[in-house]
CSV table of N, CA, C and O in Angstrom, one decimal:
chain,number,residue,atom,x,y,z
A,129,UNK,N,103.1,54.4,-83.7
A,129,UNK,CA,103.1,55.6,-84.5
A,129,UNK,C,101.7,56.1,-84.4
A,129,UNK,O,100.8,55.4,-84.7
A,130,UNK,N,101.6,57.4,-84.0
A,130,UNK,CA,100.3,58.0,-83.9
A,130,UNK,C,99.8,58.6,-85.3
A,130,UNK,O,100.6,59.3,-85.9
A,131,UNK,N,98.6,58.5,-85.6
A,131,UNK,CA,98.1,59.1,-86.8
A,131,UNK,C,97.8,60.6,-86.6
A,131,UNK,O,97.3,60.9,-85.5
A,132,UNK,N,98.0,61.4,-87.6
A,132,UNK,CA,97.6,62.7,-87.5
A,132,UNK,C,96.6,63.0,-88.7
A,132,UNK,O,96.5,62.4,-89.7
A,133,UNK,N,95.9,64.2,-88.5
A,133,UNK,CA,95.0,64.6,-89.6
A,133,UNK,C,95.7,64.7,-90.9
A,133,UNK,O,96.8,65.4,-91.0
A,134,UNK,N,95.1,64.1,-92.0
A,134,UNK,CA,95.7,64.2,-93.2
A,134,UNK,C,96.7,62.9,-93.6
A,134,UNK,O,97.0,62.8,-94.8
A,135,UNK,N,96.9,62.1,-92.6
A,135,UNK,CA,97.6,60.9,-93.0
A,135,UNK,C,96.9,59.9,-93.9
A,135,UNK,O,95.7,60.0,-93.9
A,136,UNK,N,97.6,59.2,-94.6
A,136,UNK,CA,96.8,58.2,-95.5
A,136,UNK,C,97.2,56.8,-95.1
A,136,UNK,O,98.3,56.6,-94.5
A,137,UNK,N,96.4,55.9,-95.4
A,137,UNK,CA,96.7,54.5,-95.2
A,137,UNK,C,96.9,53.9,-96.5
A,137,UNK,O,96.1,53.9,-97.4
A,138,UNK,N,98.1,53.2,-96.8
A,138,UNK,CA,98.4,52.7,-98.0
A,138,UNK,C,99.2,51.4,-97.8
A,138,UNK,O,100.0,51.3,-97.0
A,139,UNK,N,98.8,50.3,-98.6
A,139,UNK,CA,99.6,49.1,-98.6
A,139,UNK,C,100.9,49.3,-99.4
A,139,UNK,O,100.8,49.7,-100.5
A,140,UNK,N,101.9,48.9,-98.7
A,140,UNK,CA,103.2,49.0,-99.4
A,140,UNK,C,103.8,47.7,-99.5
A,140,UNK,O,103.5,46.8,-98.6
A,141,UNK,N,104.7,47.3,-100.5
A,141,UNK,CA,105.4,46.0,-100.6
A,141,UNK,C,106.2,45.8,-99.4
A,141,UNK,O,106.8,46.7,-98.8
A,142,UNK,N,106.4,44.4,-99.1
A,142,UNK,CA,107.3,44.1,-98.0
A,142,UNK,C,108.7,44.5,-98.3
A,142,UNK,O,109.2,44.5,-99.4
A,143,UNK,N,109.4,45.2,-97.3
A,143,UNK,CA,110.7,45.7,-97.5
A,143,UNK,C,110.8,47.1,-98.0
A,143,UNK,O,111.8,47.7,-98.2
A,144,UNK,N,109.6,47.7,-98.4
A,144,UNK,CA,109.6,49.1,-99.0
A,144,UNK,C,109.8,50.0,-97.8
A,144,UNK,O,109.6,49.8,-96.7
A,145,UNK,N,110.1,51.3,-98.2
A,145,UNK,CA,110.2,52.4,-97.2
A,145,UNK,C,108.8,52.7,-96.7
A,145,UNK,O,107.8,52.4,-97.4
A,146,UNK,N,108.8,53.5,-95.6
A,146,UNK,CA,107.5,53.9,-95.1
A,146,UNK,C,106.7,54.8,-96.0
A,146,UNK,O,105.4,54.7,-95.9
A,147,UNK,N,107.3,55.7,-96.8
A,147,UNK,CA,106.6,56.4,-97.7
A,147,UNK,C,106.5,55.7,-99.0
A,147,UNK,O,107.5,55.5,-99.7
A,148,UNK,N,105.3,55.4,-99.4
A,148,UNK,CA,105.2,54.5,-100.7
A,148,UNK,C,105.6,55.2,-102.0
A,148,UNK,O,106.1,54.6,-102.9
A,149,UNK,N,105.5,56.5,-102.1
A,149,UNK,CA,106.0,57.2,-103.3
A,149,UNK,C,106.6,58.5,-103.0
A,149,UNK,O,106.2,59.3,-102.1
A,150,UNK,N,107.7,58.8,-103.8
A,150,UNK,CA,108.3,60.0,-103.8
A,150,UNK,C,108.2,60.6,-105.1
A,150,UNK,O,108.6,60.0,-106.1
A,151,UNK,N,107.5,61.7,-105.3
A,151,UNK,CA,107.3,62.4,-106.6
A,151,UNK,C,107.9,63.7,-106.7
A,151,UNK,O,107.8,64.5,-105.8
A,152,UNK,N,108.6,63.9,-107.8
A,152,UNK,CA,109.3,65.2,-108.0
A,152,UNK,C,109.0,65.6,-109.4
A,152,UNK,O,109.0,64.9,-110.3
A,153,UNK,N,108.7,66.9,-109.6
A,153,UNK,CA,108.5,67.5,-110.8
A,153,UNK,C,109.7,68.4,-111.2
A,153,UNK,O,110.1,69.2,-110.3
A,154,UNK,N,110.3,68.3,-112.3
A,154,UNK,CA,111.5,69.1,-112.6
A,154,UNK,C,111.7,69.3,-114.1
A,154,UNK,O,111.0,68.7,-114.9
A,155,UNK,N,112.5,70.4,-114.5
A,155,UNK,CA,112.8,70.5,-115.9
A,155,UNK,C,114.1,69.6,-116.2
A,155,UNK,O,114.9,69.5,-115.3
A,156,UNK,N,114.2,69.1,-117.3
A,156,UNK,CA,115.3,68.2,-117.8
A,156,UNK,C,115.6,68.4,-119.2
A,156,UNK,O,114.7,68.8,-120.0
A,157,UNK,N,116.8,68.1,-119.6
A,157,UNK,CA,117.2,68.1,-121.1
A,157,UNK,C,117.7,66.7,-121.5
A,157,UNK,O,118.1,66.5,-122.6
A,158,UNK,N,117.6,65.9,-120.6
A,158,UNK,CA,118.2,64.4,-120.9
A,158,UNK,C,117.0,63.4,-120.9
A,158,UNK,O,115.8,63.7,-121.0
A,159,UNK,N,117.4,62.2,-120.9
A,159,UNK,CA,116.5,61.1,-121.0
A,159,UNK,C,115.7,61.0,-122.2
A,159,UNK,O,116.3,61.1,-123.2
A,160,UNK,N,114.4,60.9,-122.2
A,160,UNK,CA,113.6,60.8,-123.3
A,160,UNK,C,113.1,62.1,-123.9
A,160,UNK,O,112.2,62.2,-124.8
A,161,UNK,N,113.7,63.3,-123.3
A,161,UNK,CA,113.4,64.6,-123.9
A,161,UNK,C,114.1,64.7,-125.2
A,161,UNK,O,115.3,64.4,-125.3
A,162,UNK,N,113.4,65.3,-126.2
A,162,UNK,CA,114.0,65.4,-127.5
A,162,UNK,C,115.2,66.3,-127.5
A,162,UNK,O,115.3,67.3,-126.6
A,163,UNK,N,116.2,66.0,-128.3
A,163,UNK,CA,117.5,66.7,-128.3
A,163,UNK,C,117.3,68.1,-128.6
A,163,UNK,O,116.5,68.6,-129.4
A,164,UNK,N,118.1,69.0,-127.7
A,164,UNK,CA,117.9,70.4,-127.8
A,164,UNK,C,116.8,71.1,-127.3
A,164,UNK,O,116.6,72.3,-127.4
A,165,UNK,N,115.9,70.3,-126.6
A,165,UNK,CA,114.7,70.9,-125.9
A,165,UNK,C,114.8,70.7,-124.4
A,165,UNK,O,115.6,69.9,-123.8
A,166,UNK,N,114.0,71.6,-123.7
A,166,UNK,CA,113.9,71.4,-122.3
A,166,UNK,C,112.5,70.8,-122.1
A,166,UNK,O,111.5,71.2,-122.7
A,167,UNK,N,112.3,69.8,-121.1
A,167,UNK,CA,111.1,69.2,-120.9
A,167,UNK,C,110.7,69.3,-119.4
A,167,UNK,O,111.6,69.5,-118.6
A,168,UNK,N,109.5,69.1,-119.1
A,168,UNK,CA,109.0,68.9,-117.8
A,168,UNK,C,108.8,67.4,-117.5
A,168,UNK,O,108.1,66.8,-118.3
A,169,UNK,N,109.4,66.9,-116.5
A,169,UNK,CA,109.3,65.6,-116.2
A,169,UNK,C,108.8,65.3,-114.8
A,169,UNK,O,108.9,66.1,-114.0
A,170,UNK,N,108.2,64.1,-114.6
A,170,UNK,CA,107.7,63.7,-113.3
A,170,UNK,C,108.6,62.5,-113.0
A,170,UNK,O,108.7,61.6,-113.7
A,171,UNK,N,109.3,62.6,-111.8
A,171,UNK,CA,110.1,61.4,-111.3
A,171,UNK,C,109.4,60.8,-110.2
A,171,UNK,O,109.2,61.4,-109.1
A,172,UNK,N,109.0,59.5,-110.4
A,172,UNK,CA,108.3,58.8,-109.3
A,172,UNK,C,109.3,57.6,-108.8
A,172,UNK,O,109.5,56.7,-109.7
A,173,UNK,N,109.6,57.7,-107.7
A,173,UNK,CA,110.5,56.7,-107.1
A,173,UNK,C,111.7,56.4,-108.0
A,173,UNK,O,112.1,55.3,-108.2
A,174,UNK,N,112.3,57.5,-108.6
A,174,UNK,CA,113.5,57.4,-109.3
A,174,UNK,C,113.3,57.1,-110.8
A,174,UNK,O,114.2,57.2,-111.6
A,175,UNK,N,112.0,56.9,-111.3
A,175,UNK,CA,111.7,56.6,-112.6
A,175,UNK,C,111.1,57.9,-113.3
A,175,UNK,O,110.2,58.5,-112.7
A,176,UNK,N,111.8,58.4,-114.4
A,176,UNK,CA,111.5,59.6,-115.0
A,176,UNK,C,110.5,59.5,-116.2
A,176,UNK,O,110.7,58.6,-117.0
A,177,UNK,N,109.4,60.3,-116.2
A,177,UNK,CA,108.5,60.3,-117.3
A,177,UNK,C,108.4,61.7,-117.8
A,177,UNK,O,108.0,62.6,-117.0
A,178,UNK,N,108.6,61.9,-119.1
A,178,UNK,CA,108.4,63.3,-119.6
A,178,UNK,C,107.0,63.6,-119.8
A,178,UNK,O,106.2,62.9,-120.4
A,179,UNK,N,106.6,64.8,-119.3
A,179,UNK,CA,105.2,65.2,-119.4
A,179,UNK,C,104.9,66.2,-120.5
A,179,UNK,O,103.9,66.2,-121.0
A,180,UNK,N,105.9,67.0,-120.7
A,180,UNK,CA,105.8,68.1,-121.7
A,180,UNK,C,107.2,68.5,-122.3
A,180,UNK,O,108.1,68.5,-121.6
A,181,UNK,N,107.2,68.7,-123.6
A,181,UNK,CA,108.4,69.1,-124.2
A,181,UNK,C,108.2,70.6,-124.7
A,181,UNK,O,107.2,71.2,-124.5
A,182,UNK,N,109.3,71.2,-125.3
A,182,UNK,CA,109.2,72.5,-125.8
A,182,UNK,C,108.9,73.5,-124.7
A,182,UNK,O,108.2,74.5,-124.9
A,183,UNK,N,109.6,73.3,-123.6
A,183,UNK,CA,109.5,74.2,-122.5
A,183,UNK,C,110.7,75.2,-122.5
A,183,UNK,O,111.8,74.9,-123.0
A,184,UNK,N,110.4,76.4,-122.0
A,184,UNK,CA,111.6,77.4,-121.8
A,184,UNK,C,112.6,76.8,-120.7
A,184,UNK,O,112.2,75.9,-120.0
A,185,UNK,N,113.8,77.3,-120.7
A,185,UNK,CA,114.8,76.9,-119.8
A,185,UNK,C,114.3,77.0,-118.4
A,185,UNK,O,114.6,76.1,-117.5
A,186,UNK,N,113.6,78.0,-118.1
A,186,UNK,CA,113.0,78.2,-116.7
A,186,UNK,C,111.4,77.9,-116.8
A,186,UNK,O,110.7,78.6,-116.2
A,187,UNK,N,111.1,76.8,-117.5
A,187,UNK,CA,109.7,76.6,-117.8
A,187,UNK,C,108.8,76.1,-116.7
A,187,UNK,O,107.6,76.0,-116.9
A,188,UNK,N,109.4,75.8,-115.5
A,188,UNK,CA,108.6,75.4,-114.4
A,188,UNK,C,109.0,76.2,-113.2
A,188,UNK,O,110.1,76.1,-112.7
A,189,UNK,N,108.1,77.1,-112.7
A,189,UNK,CA,108.4,77.9,-111.5
A,189,UNK,C,107.4,77.7,-110.5
A,189,UNK,O,106.2,77.6,-110.8
A,190,UNK,N,107.8,77.7,-109.2
A,190,UNK,CA,106.8,77.6,-108.1
A,190,UNK,C,107.1,78.9,-107.1
A,190,UNK,O,108.3,79.3,-107.0
A,191,UNK,N,106.1,79.5,-106.7
A,191,UNK,CA,106.2,80.5,-105.6
A,191,UNK,C,105.1,80.2,-104.6
A,191,UNK,O,104.0,79.6,-104.9
A,192,UNK,N,105.4,80.6,-103.4
A,192,UNK,CA,104.5,80.2,-102.3
A,192,UNK,C,103.8,81.4,-101.6
A,192,UNK,O,104.6,82.4,-101.3
A,193,UNK,N,102.5,81.5,-101.5
A,193,UNK,CA,101.8,82.5,-101.0
A,193,UNK,C,101.6,82.1,-99.4
A,193,UNK,O,101.1,81.1,-99.1
A,194,UNK,N,102.1,83.0,-98.5
A,194,UNK,CA,102.0,82.8,-97.1
A,194,UNK,C,100.9,83.5,-96.5
A,194,UNK,O,100.2,84.4,-97.0
A,195,UNK,N,100.6,83.0,-95.2
A,195,UNK,CA,99.4,83.6,-94.4
A,195,UNK,C,99.6,85.1,-94.2
A,195,UNK,O,98.6,85.7,-94.1
A,196,UNK,N,100.8,85.6,-94.2
A,196,UNK,CA,101.0,87.1,-93.9
A,196,UNK,C,100.9,87.8,-95.2
A,196,UNK,O,101.4,89.0,-95.3
A,197,UNK,N,100.3,87.3,-96.3
A,197,UNK,CA,100.2,87.9,-97.6
A,197,UNK,C,101.4,88.3,-98.4
A,197,UNK,O,101.5,89.1,-99.3
A,198,UNK,N,102.5,87.5,-98.0
A,198,UNK,CA,103.8,87.7,-98.8
A,198,UNK,C,103.9,86.5,-99.7
A,198,UNK,O,103.2,85.5,-99.6
A,199,UNK,N,104.8,86.6,-100.7
A,199,UNK,CA,105.0,85.5,-101.7
A,199,UNK,C,106.6,85.4,-101.7
A,199,UNK,O,107.4,86.3,-101.8
A,200,UNK,N,107.0,84.0,-101.7
A,200,UNK,CA,108.5,83.7,-101.7
A,200,UNK,C,108.6,82.4,-102.4
A,200,UNK,O,107.8,81.7,-102.7
A,201,UNK,N,109.8,82.4,-103.0
A,201,UNK,CA,110.3,81.1,-103.7
A,201,UNK,C,110.8,80.0,-102.8
A,201,UNK,O,111.0,78.9,-103.2
A,202,UNK,N,111.1,80.4,-101.6
A,202,UNK,CA,111.7,79.4,-100.6
A,202,UNK,C,111.1,79.7,-99.2
A,202,UNK,O,111.8,80.4,-98.4
A,203,UNK,N,110.0,79.2,-98.9
A,203,UNK,CA,109.4,79.5,-97.6
A,203,UNK,C,110.3,78.8,-96.4
A,203,UNK,O,110.7,77.6,-96.5
A,204,UNK,N,110.5,79.4,-95.4
A,204,UNK,CA,111.2,78.9,-94.2
A,204,UNK,C,110.3,78.1,-93.3
A,204,UNK,O,110.7,77.2,-92.6
A,205,UNK,N,109.0,78.4,-93.3
A,205,UNK,CA,108.1,77.6,-92.4
A,205,UNK,C,106.9,77.2,-93.4
A,205,UNK,O,106.0,77.9,-93.8
A,206,UNK,N,106.9,75.8,-93.7
A,206,UNK,CA,105.9,75.3,-94.5
A,206,UNK,C,104.5,75.4,-94.1
A,206,UNK,O,103.5,75.4,-94.8
A,207,UNK,N,104.3,75.5,-92.8
A,207,UNK,CA,103.0,75.6,-92.1
A,207,UNK,C,102.4,76.9,-92.4
A,207,UNK,O,101.1,77.1,-92.3
A,208,UNK,N,103.1,77.9,-92.9
A,208,UNK,CA,102.6,79.2,-93.3
A,208,UNK,C,102.1,79.3,-94.7
A,208,UNK,O,101.5,80.3,-95.1
A,209,UNK,N,102.3,78.3,-95.6
A,209,UNK,CA,102.0,78.3,-97.0
A,209,UNK,C,100.4,78.1,-97.1
A,209,UNK,O,99.9,77.1,-96.6
A,210,UNK,N,99.8,79.0,-97.7
A,210,UNK,CA,98.3,78.8,-98.0
A,210,UNK,C,98.0,78.5,-99.4
A,210,UNK,O,96.9,78.1,-99.7
A,211,UNK,N,98.9,78.8,-100.3
A,211,UNK,CA,98.7,78.5,-101.7
A,211,UNK,C,100.0,78.5,-102.5
A,211,UNK,O,101.0,79.0,-101.9
A,212,UNK,N,100.0,77.9,-103.7
A,212,UNK,CA,101.2,77.8,-104.5
A,212,UNK,C,100.9,78.3,-105.9
A,212,UNK,O,100.0,77.9,-106.5
A,213,UNK,N,101.8,79.2,-106.3
A,213,UNK,CA,101.6,79.8,-107.7
A,213,UNK,C,102.5,78.9,-108.6
A,213,UNK,O,103.7,78.9,-108.4
A,214,UNK,N,101.9,78.3,-109.6
A,214,UNK,CA,102.7,77.4,-110.6
A,214,UNK,C,102.7,78.2,-111.9
A,214,UNK,O,101.6,78.6,-112.4
A,215,UNK,N,103.9,78.4,-112.5
A,215,UNK,CA,103.9,79.0,-113.8
A,215,UNK,C,104.7,78.1,-114.8
A,215,UNK,O,105.8,77.7,-114.5
A,216,UNK,N,104.0,77.8,-115.9
A,216,UNK,CA,104.7,77.1,-116.9
A,216,UNK,C,104.9,77.9,-118.1
A,216,UNK,O,104.1,78.8,-118.5
A,217,UNK,N,106.2,77.8,-118.8
A,217,UNK,CA,106.5,78.6,-119.9
A,217,UNK,C,107.0,77.7,-121.0
A,217,UNK,O,107.9,77.0,-120.8
A,218,UNK,N,106.2,77.7,-122.1
A,218,UNK,CA,106.6,76.9,-123.3
A,218,UNK,C,107.1,77.8,-124.3
A,218,UNK,O,107.0,79.0,-124.3
A,219,UNK,N,107.8,77.2,-125.3
A,219,UNK,CA,108.4,77.9,-126.4
A,219,UNK,C,108.3,77.1,-127.7
A,219,UNK,O,108.3,75.9,-127.7
A,220,UNK,N,108.3,77.8,-128.9
A,220,UNK,CA,108.4,77.0,-130.1
A,220,UNK,C,109.7,76.3,-130.2
A,220,UNK,O,110.8,76.7,-129.7
A,221,UNK,N,109.7,75.2,-130.9
A,221,UNK,CA,111.0,74.4,-131.2
A,221,UNK,C,111.9,75.0,-132.2
A,221,UNK,O,113.1,74.6,-132.3
A,222,UNK,N,111.2,75.8,-133.1
A,222,UNK,CA,112.1,76.5,-134.1
A,222,UNK,C,112.1,78.0,-134.0
A,222,UNK,O,111.2,78.6,-133.5
A,223,UNK,N,113.1,78.6,-134.5
A,223,UNK,CA,113.2,80.1,-134.5
A,223,UNK,C,112.0,80.6,-135.3
A,223,UNK,O,111.6,80.0,-136.3
A,224,UNK,N,111.5,81.7,-134.9
A,224,UNK,CA,110.5,82.4,-135.7
A,224,UNK,C,111.1,83.6,-136.3
A,224,UNK,O,111.5,84.6,-135.6
A,225,UNK,N,111.2,83.6,-137.6
A,225,UNK,CA,111.8,84.7,-138.4
A,225,UNK,C,111.3,86.1,-138.0
A,225,UNK,O,111.9,87.1,-137.9
A,226,UNK,N,109.9,86.2,-137.9
A,226,UNK,CA,109.3,87.5,-137.5
A,226,UNK,C,109.7,88.0,-136.2
A,226,UNK,O,109.4,89.1,-135.9
A,227,UNK,N,110.1,87.1,-135.4
A,227,UNK,CA,110.5,87.5,-133.9
A,227,UNK,C,112.0,87.8,-133.8
A,227,UNK,O,112.5,87.8,-132.8
A,228,UNK,N,112.7,88.0,-135.0
A,228,UNK,CA,114.0,88.3,-134.9
A,228,UNK,C,114.9,87.0,-134.6
A,228,UNK,O,115.9,87.0,-133.9
A,229,UNK,N,114.4,85.8,-135.0
A,229,UNK,CA,114.9,84.5,-134.9
A,229,UNK,C,114.9,84.1,-133.4
A,229,UNK,O,115.6,83.2,-133.0
A,230,UNK,N,114.1,84.7,-132.6
A,230,UNK,CA,113.9,84.2,-131.2
A,230,UNK,C,112.7,83.3,-131.2
A,230,UNK,O,111.8,83.4,-132.0
A,231,UNK,N,112.7,82.4,-130.2
A,231,UNK,CA,111.6,81.5,-130.0
A,231,UNK,C,110.5,82.2,-129.4
A,231,UNK,O,110.6,82.9,-128.5
A,232,UNK,N,109.2,81.9,-129.9
A,232,UNK,CA,108.0,82.5,-129.4
A,232,UNK,C,107.7,81.7,-128.0
A,232,UNK,O,107.6,80.5,-128.0
A,233,UNK,N,107.3,82.5,-127.0
A,233,UNK,CA,107.0,81.9,-125.7
A,233,UNK,C,105.5,82.2,-125.3
A,233,UNK,O,105.1,83.2,-125.7
A,234,UNK,N,105.0,81.2,-124.6
A,234,UNK,CA,103.6,81.3,-124.0
A,234,UNK,C,103.7,80.9,-122.6
A,234,UNK,O,104.5,80.0,-122.2
A,235,UNK,N,103.0,81.6,-121.8
A,235,UNK,CA,103.1,81.3,-120.2
A,235,UNK,C,101.7,81.0,-119.7
A,235,UNK,O,100.7,81.8,-120.0
A,236,UNK,N,101.6,80.1,-118.8
A,236,UNK,CA,100.4,79.8,-118.1
A,236,UNK,C,100.6,79.9,-116.6
A,236,UNK,O,101.6,79.2,-116.2
A,237,UNK,N,99.9,80.6,-115.9
A,237,UNK,CA,100.1,80.7,-114.4
A,237,UNK,C,98.7,80.3,-113.7
A,237,UNK,O,97.7,80.7,-114.2
A,238,UNK,N,98.8,79.5,-112.6
A,238,UNK,CA,97.7,79.2,-111.8
A,238,UNK,C,98.1,79.1,-110.4
A,238,UNK,O,99.2,78.8,-110.0
A,239,UNK,N,97.1,79.6,-109.6
A,239,UNK,CA,97.3,79.5,-108.1
A,239,UNK,C,96.5,78.3,-107.5
A,239,UNK,O,95.3,78.2,-107.8
A,240,UNK,N,97.3,77.4,-106.8
A,240,UNK,CA,96.6,76.3,-106.2
A,240,UNK,C,96.5,76.4,-104.7
A,240,UNK,O,97.6,76.6,-104.1
A,241,UNK,N,95.3,76.4,-104.2
A,241,UNK,CA,95.2,76.5,-102.7
A,241,UNK,C,95.5,75.2,-102.0
A,241,UNK,O,95.3,74.1,-102.5
A,242,UNK,N,96.0,75.3,-100.8
A,242,UNK,CA,96.3,74.1,-100.0
A,242,UNK,C,94.9,73.7,-99.3
A,242,UNK,O,94.3,74.4,-98.7
A,243,UNK,N,94.6,72.4,-99.5
A,243,UNK,CA,93.5,71.8,-98.9
A,243,UNK,C,93.7,71.3,-97.6
A,243,UNK,O,94.9,71.1,-97.2
A,244,UNK,N,92.7,71.2,-96.7
A,244,UNK,CA,92.7,70.7,-95.4
A,244,UNK,C,93.8,71.3,-94.5
A,244,UNK,O,94.5,70.6,-93.8
A,245,UNK,N,93.8,72.6,-94.5
A,245,UNK,CA,94.8,73.2,-93.6
A,245,UNK,C,94.1,74.0,-92.5
A,245,UNK,O,93.1,74.5,-92.5
């Protein structure tokens, strides 16, 4: 196997797969997420850990900024991705009477550049 720029060297247990960790970030309503709430969870090799609760139903959004200055939610060529826009949307866990019984939401957006490209 030939090494390429960006490869890592990591000790893995005997019998483990070649990739030592698979990490997924997702929204969830199950597991250790409080009842009736949406949470953001990190799933590492099949084990789920809740990172944040009180999230909106679409509380975790990714969009990809490409080399040709366009933005998409599903890039067809990953080598053209130059940055990722991450948007988190949280909401109150109880209705807010002043808001017409709607939950109050707050949003945080950040653009993360791809390193070593």
